[in-house]
């Protein structure tokens, strides 16, 4: 199986710069078409075109693979592999002219939905991250690892808010207050993949968020795991891209964070 993973990873690490270049050029346009899928949840013509580019490349080169993507219906395959795609993570940032957005492409085992390949490109940060299961995590060609910070008071955290956050705003603010009082601070980038990749290379000690989708976690989640980080749901269950809550950490502060969330998880936001 490893050779199959290497083939897919190698091909797309060489292809995704084309998607990144397209997004950068589209970002320079003043008349970008933006639609609302729901309150706070945007989609642009750039999302849709980038997704088409990625899907067409998969179907051309790996036609037996399945595809799960943010903006289209799932495509079934029979190879045992499924691609999980977010063509533009951080769409709100993108529409406001911010450079904090990425292209996320992961591959999972179809039967278990467990990630085996992760690739995330950040076009305007001029960098990318990638991992293959069991082979370590990398920023470009340099292997990366989570931080070794062990105390909450020395830790920096990052979070995001779900699109339906108004349903559980009090709960979300309780999480925020709880962590903020005991740490160096909490950041919010507006792109889950960026949060997780920065955690993987030691910039953050922990990340948590409710209301996530598989394409938010598949690629960057594997990168965190291969960087020797720890992933669970926010209520302590095993990590799965199909569970819409995520707690990621360097491992050292994980149990403390779970204790902060215990008894507070509000599943309404799921």
Coordinates of C-alpha atoms in Angstrom, one line a residue:
X1 CA 0.0 0.0 0.0
X2 CA 2.9 2.4 0.7
X3 CA 3.8 2.6 -3.0
X4 CA 0.2 3.5 -3.8
X5 CA 0.3 6.3 -1.2
X6 CA 3.6 7.6 -2.5
X7 CA 2.3 7.7 -6.1
X8 CA -0.7 9.8 -5.0
X9 CA 1.3 12.0 -2.8
X10 CA 4.0 12.7 -5.3
X11 CA 1.6 13.4 -8.1
X12 CA -0.4 15.9 -6.1
X13 CA 2.5 17.7 -4.4
X14 CA 3.5 18.5 -8.0
X15 CA 0.0 19.4 -9.2
X16 CA -1.3 21.5 -6.3
X17 CA 1.0 24.5 -7.0
X18 CA -1.2 25.0 -10.1
X19 CA -4.3 25.3 -7.9
X20 CA -2.4 27.6 -5.6
X21 CA -1.3 29.8 -8.4
X22 CA -4.9 30.0 -9.7
X23 CA -6.2 31.1 -6.3
X24 CA -3.5 33.8 -5.9
X25 CA -4.4 35.2 -9.3
X26 CA -8.1 35.1 -8.6
X27 CA -7.5 36.8 -5.3
X28 CA -6.2 39.8 -7.1
X29 CA -9.5 40.4 -8.9
X30 CA -11.8 43.1 -7.7
X31 CA -15.0 41.5 -8.9
X32 CA -14.8 38.1 -7.2
X33 CA -18.3 36.4 -7.2
X34 CA -19.3 35.5 -3.7
X35 CA -22.5 33.5 -2.6
X36 CA -23.9 32.6 0.8
X37 CA -24.5 28.9 1.4
X38 CA -25.9 29.8 4.8
X39 CA -25.3 32.5 7.5
X40 CA -21.5 33.1 7.7
X41 CA -20.8 30.3 5.3
X42 CA -19.5 31.6 2.0
X43 CA -18.6 30.1 -1.4
X44 CA -16.8 31.9 -4.2
X45 CA -16.2 31.1 -7.9
X46 CA -12.6 30.5 -6.8
X47 CA -13.7 27.6 -4.5
X48 CA -15.7 26.0 -7.3
X49 CA -13.0 26.3 -10.0
X50 CA -10.3 25.0 -7.7
X51 CA -12.4 22.1 -6.7
X52 CA -13.0 21.3 -10.4
X53 CA -9.3 21.4 -11.1
X54 CA -8.6 18.9 -8.3
X55 CA -11.4 16.5 -9.0
X56 CA -10.5 16.4 -12.7
X57 CA -6.9 15.6 -11.9
X58 CA -7.9 12.8 -9.5
X59 CA -10.3 11.3 -12.1
X60 CA -7.7 11.5 -14.8
X61 CA -4.9 9.8 -12.8
X62 CA -6.7 7.7 -10.2
X63 CA -10.1 7.0 -11.7
X64 CA -10.9 4.1 -9.3
X65 CA -10.6 6.3 -6.2
X66 CA -13.6 7.8 -4.4
X67 CA -14.0 11.6 -3.8
X68 CA -15.5 13.5 -0.9
X69 CA -15.5 17.2 -1.4
X70 CA -17.0 20.3 0.2
X71 CA -18.9 21.7 -2.7
X72 CA -20.1 18.5 -4.6
X73 CA -21.8 15.2 -4.0
X74 CA -19.6 12.3 -3.1
X75 CA -18.2 10.1 -5.8
X76 CA -17.8 6.4 -5.0
X77 CA -14.8 4.4 -6.0
X78 CA -13.6 0.8 -5.7
X79 CA -9.8 1.2 -5.0
X80 CA -10.1 1.4 -1.2
X81 CA -9.0 5.0 -1.2
X82 CA -11.2 8.2 -1.0
X83 CA -9.9 11.7 -1.5
X84 CA -11.2 14.3 0.9
X85 CA -11.0 17.8 -0.5
X86 CA -11.4 21.4 0.7
X87 CA -10.5 23.5 -2.3
X88 CA -10.4 26.7 -0.3
X89 CA -10.3 26.6 3.5
X90 CA -10.7 30.1 4.9
X91 CA -13.1 31.4 2.3
X92 CA -14.2 34.3 4.5
X93 CA -10.5 35.4 4.9
X94 CA -10.1 35.0 1.1
X95 CA -13.1 37.3 0.3
X96 CA -11.8 39.9 2.7
X97 CA -8.4 40.0 1.1
X98 CA -6.5 38.1 3.9
X99 CA -3.7 35.7 3.0
X100 CA -4.8 33.1 5.6
X101 CA -6.3 30.4 3.4
X102 CA -5.3 27.0 2.1
X103 CA -6.0 24.2 -0.3
X104 CA -6.5 20.9 1.6
X105 CA -6.3 17.5 0.0
X106 CA -6.3 14.3 2.0
X107 CA -6.7 10.6 1.2
X108 CA -8.4 8.2 3.6
X109 CA -9.0 4.5 3.6
X110 CA -12.5 4.2 2.4
X111 CA -13.6 1.5 4.8
X112 CA -12.4 3.2 8.0
X113 CA -12.2 6.8 6.8
X114 CA -8.8 6.9 8.5
X115 CA -6.4 9.4 6.9
X116 CA -3.3 8.0 5.1
X117 CA -2.2 11.1 3.1
X118 CA -2.4 14.8 4.0
X119 CA -1.3 17.8 1.8
X120 CA -2.1 21.4 2.6
X121 CA -0.9 24.4 0.5
X122 CA -1.1 28.0 1.7
X123 CA -0.7 30.0 -1.5
X124 CA 0.0 33.4 -0.1
X125 CA 2.1 32.2 2.8
X126 CA 4.3 30.5 0.2
X127 CA 4.5 27.2 2.0
X128 CA 3.0 23.7 2.2
X129 CA 2.7 20.8 4.6
X130 CA 2.4 17.1 3.9
X131 CA 2.4 13.7 5.5
X132 CA 2.0 10.0 4.7
X133 CA 0.9 7.6 7.4
X134 CA 3.9 6.3 9.2
X135 CA 6.3 8.5 7.4
X136 CA 6.4 11.6 9.5
X137 CA 5.1 15.2 8.8
X138 CA 6.9 17.8 6.8
X139 CA 6.8 21.5 6.0
X140 CA 8.1 21.5 2.5
X141 CA 11.2 19.2 2.8
X142 CA 11.8 19.8 6.5
X143 CA 10.4 17.3 9.0
X144 CA 8.3 18.9 11.8
X145 CA 7.2 18.0 15.3
X146 CA 4.8 19.4 17.9
X147 CA 6.1 21.6 20.7
X148 CA 7.3 20.0 24.0
X149 CA 5.7 22.6 26.2
X150 CA 4.1 20.9 29.2
X151 CA 2.3 23.6 31.2
X152 CA -0.9 25.5 30.4
X153 CA 0.5 28.8 31.5
X154 CA 3.3 28.6 28.9
X155 CA 0.9 27.4 26.2
X156 CA -0.7 29.2 23.3
X157 CA -4.0 27.9 21.8
X158 CA -6.0 28.4 18.7
X159 CA -9.7 27.9 18.0
X160 CA -12.5 28.5 15.5
X161 CA -16.2 28.9 15.7
X162 CA -18.9 26.9 13.8
X163 CA -21.1 28.5 11.3
X164 CA -24.2 27.9 13.5
X165 CA -22.4 29.5 16.5
X166 CA -25.4 31.6 17.5
X167 CA -27.1 28.4 18.7
X168 CA -24.5 27.8 21.4
X169 CA -22.7 31.2 21.8
X170 CA -22.7 31.0 25.6
X171 CA -21.1 27.6 25.6
X172 CA -18.5 28.6 23.1
X173 CA -17.6 31.7 25.2
X174 CA -17.4 29.5 28.3
X175 CA -14.7 27.3 26.5
X176 CA -12.9 30.5 25.5
X177 CA -12.9 32.0 28.9
X178 CA -11.8 28.8 30.6
X179 CA -8.7 28.4 28.4
X180 CA -7.9 32.1 28.2
X181 CA -7.7 32.4 32.0
X182 CA -5.1 29.7 32.3
X183 CA -2.8 30.1 29.2
X184 CA -0.7 32.6 27.3
X185 CA -3.7 33.3 25.0
X186 CA -6.0 32.1 22.3
X187 CA -5.7 32.9 18.6
X188 CA -8.2 32.6 15.7
X189 CA -6.9 32.4 12.1
X190 CA -10.2 31.6 10.4
X191 CA -8.7 28.4 8.7
X192 CA -8.8 25.1 10.5
X193 CA -6.1 23.6 8.3
X194 CA -3.7 26.5 9.1
X195 CA -4.5 26.1 12.9
X196 CA -3.6 22.4 12.7
X197 CA -0.5 22.8 10.6
X198 CA 0.9 25.5 12.9
X199 CA 0.2 23.2 15.8
X200 CA 2.1 20.4 14.0
X201 CA 5.2 22.5 13.7
X202 CA 5.0 23.8 17.3
X203 CA 3.6 27.3 17.0
X204 CA 0.5 26.3 19.1
X205 CA 0.2 23.8 21.9
X206 CA -3.5 23.1 21.4
X207 CA -6.5 23.6 19.1
X208 CA -10.2 22.9 19.6
X209 CA -13.3 23.4 17.5
X210 CA -16.9 22.2 17.2
X211 CA -18.9 21.9 14.0
X212 CA -16.1 20.7 11.7
X213 CA -16.5 18.7 8.5
X214 CA -14.3 15.8 7.2
X215 CA -12.5 18.0 4.8
X216 CA -11.4 20.3 7.6
X217 CA -9.6 17.5 9.4
X218 CA -8.5 14.7 7.0
X219 CA -5.3 16.2 5.6
X220 CA -4.2 18.5 8.5
X221 CA -5.3 15.9 11.1
X222 CA -2.9 13.4 9.7
X223 CA -0.1 16.0 9.6
X224 CA -0.6 16.6 13.3
X225 CA -0.6 12.9 14.1
X226 CA 2.6 12.4 12.1
X227 CA 4.2 15.3 13.9
X228 CA 3.6 13.3 17.1
X229 CA 0.6 15.3 18.2
X230 CA -2.6 13.9 19.7
X231 CA -6.1 14.1 18.4
X232 CA -9.5 13.2 20.0
X233 CA -13.0 14.5 19.9
X234 CA -13.6 17.3 22.4
X235 CA -15.3 14.8 24.7
X236 CA -12.3 12.4 24.6
X237 CA -13.5 9.8 22.1
X238 CA -11.1 8.5 19.4
X239 CA -10.4 10.8 16.5
X240 CA -12.5 10.4 13.4
X241 CA -13.0 12.8 10.6
X242 CA -16.7 11.9 10.8
X243 CA -17.1 13.3 14.3
X244 CA -17.6 17.1 14.1
X245 CA -15.6 18.1 17.1
X246 CA -11.8 18.1 17.4
X247 CA -9.3 18.6 20.2
X248 CA -5.7 18.5 18.9
X249 CA -2.6 19.1 21.0
X250 CA 1.1 18.4 21.5
X251 CA 0.0 15.6 23.8
X252 CA 1.4 17.1 27.0
X253 CA -1.6 19.4 27.7
X254 CA -4.3 17.1 26.2
X255 CA -5.7 15.7 29.4
X256 CA -5.9 19.0 31.0
X257 CA -7.9 20.4 28.1
X258 CA -10.3 17.5 28.2
X259 CA -10.9 18.3 31.8
X260 CA -11.7 21.9 30.9
X261 CA -14.3 20.7 28.4
X262 CA -15.8 17.9 30.5
X263 CA -19.5 18.3 31.1
X264 CA -19.7 21.4 28.9
X265 CA -20.0 19.9 25.4
X266 CA -23.1 21.2 23.8
X267 CA -24.1 19.0 20.9
X268 CA -26.6 21.5 19.5
X269 CA -23.8 23.0 17.4
X270 CA -23.1 19.6 15.8

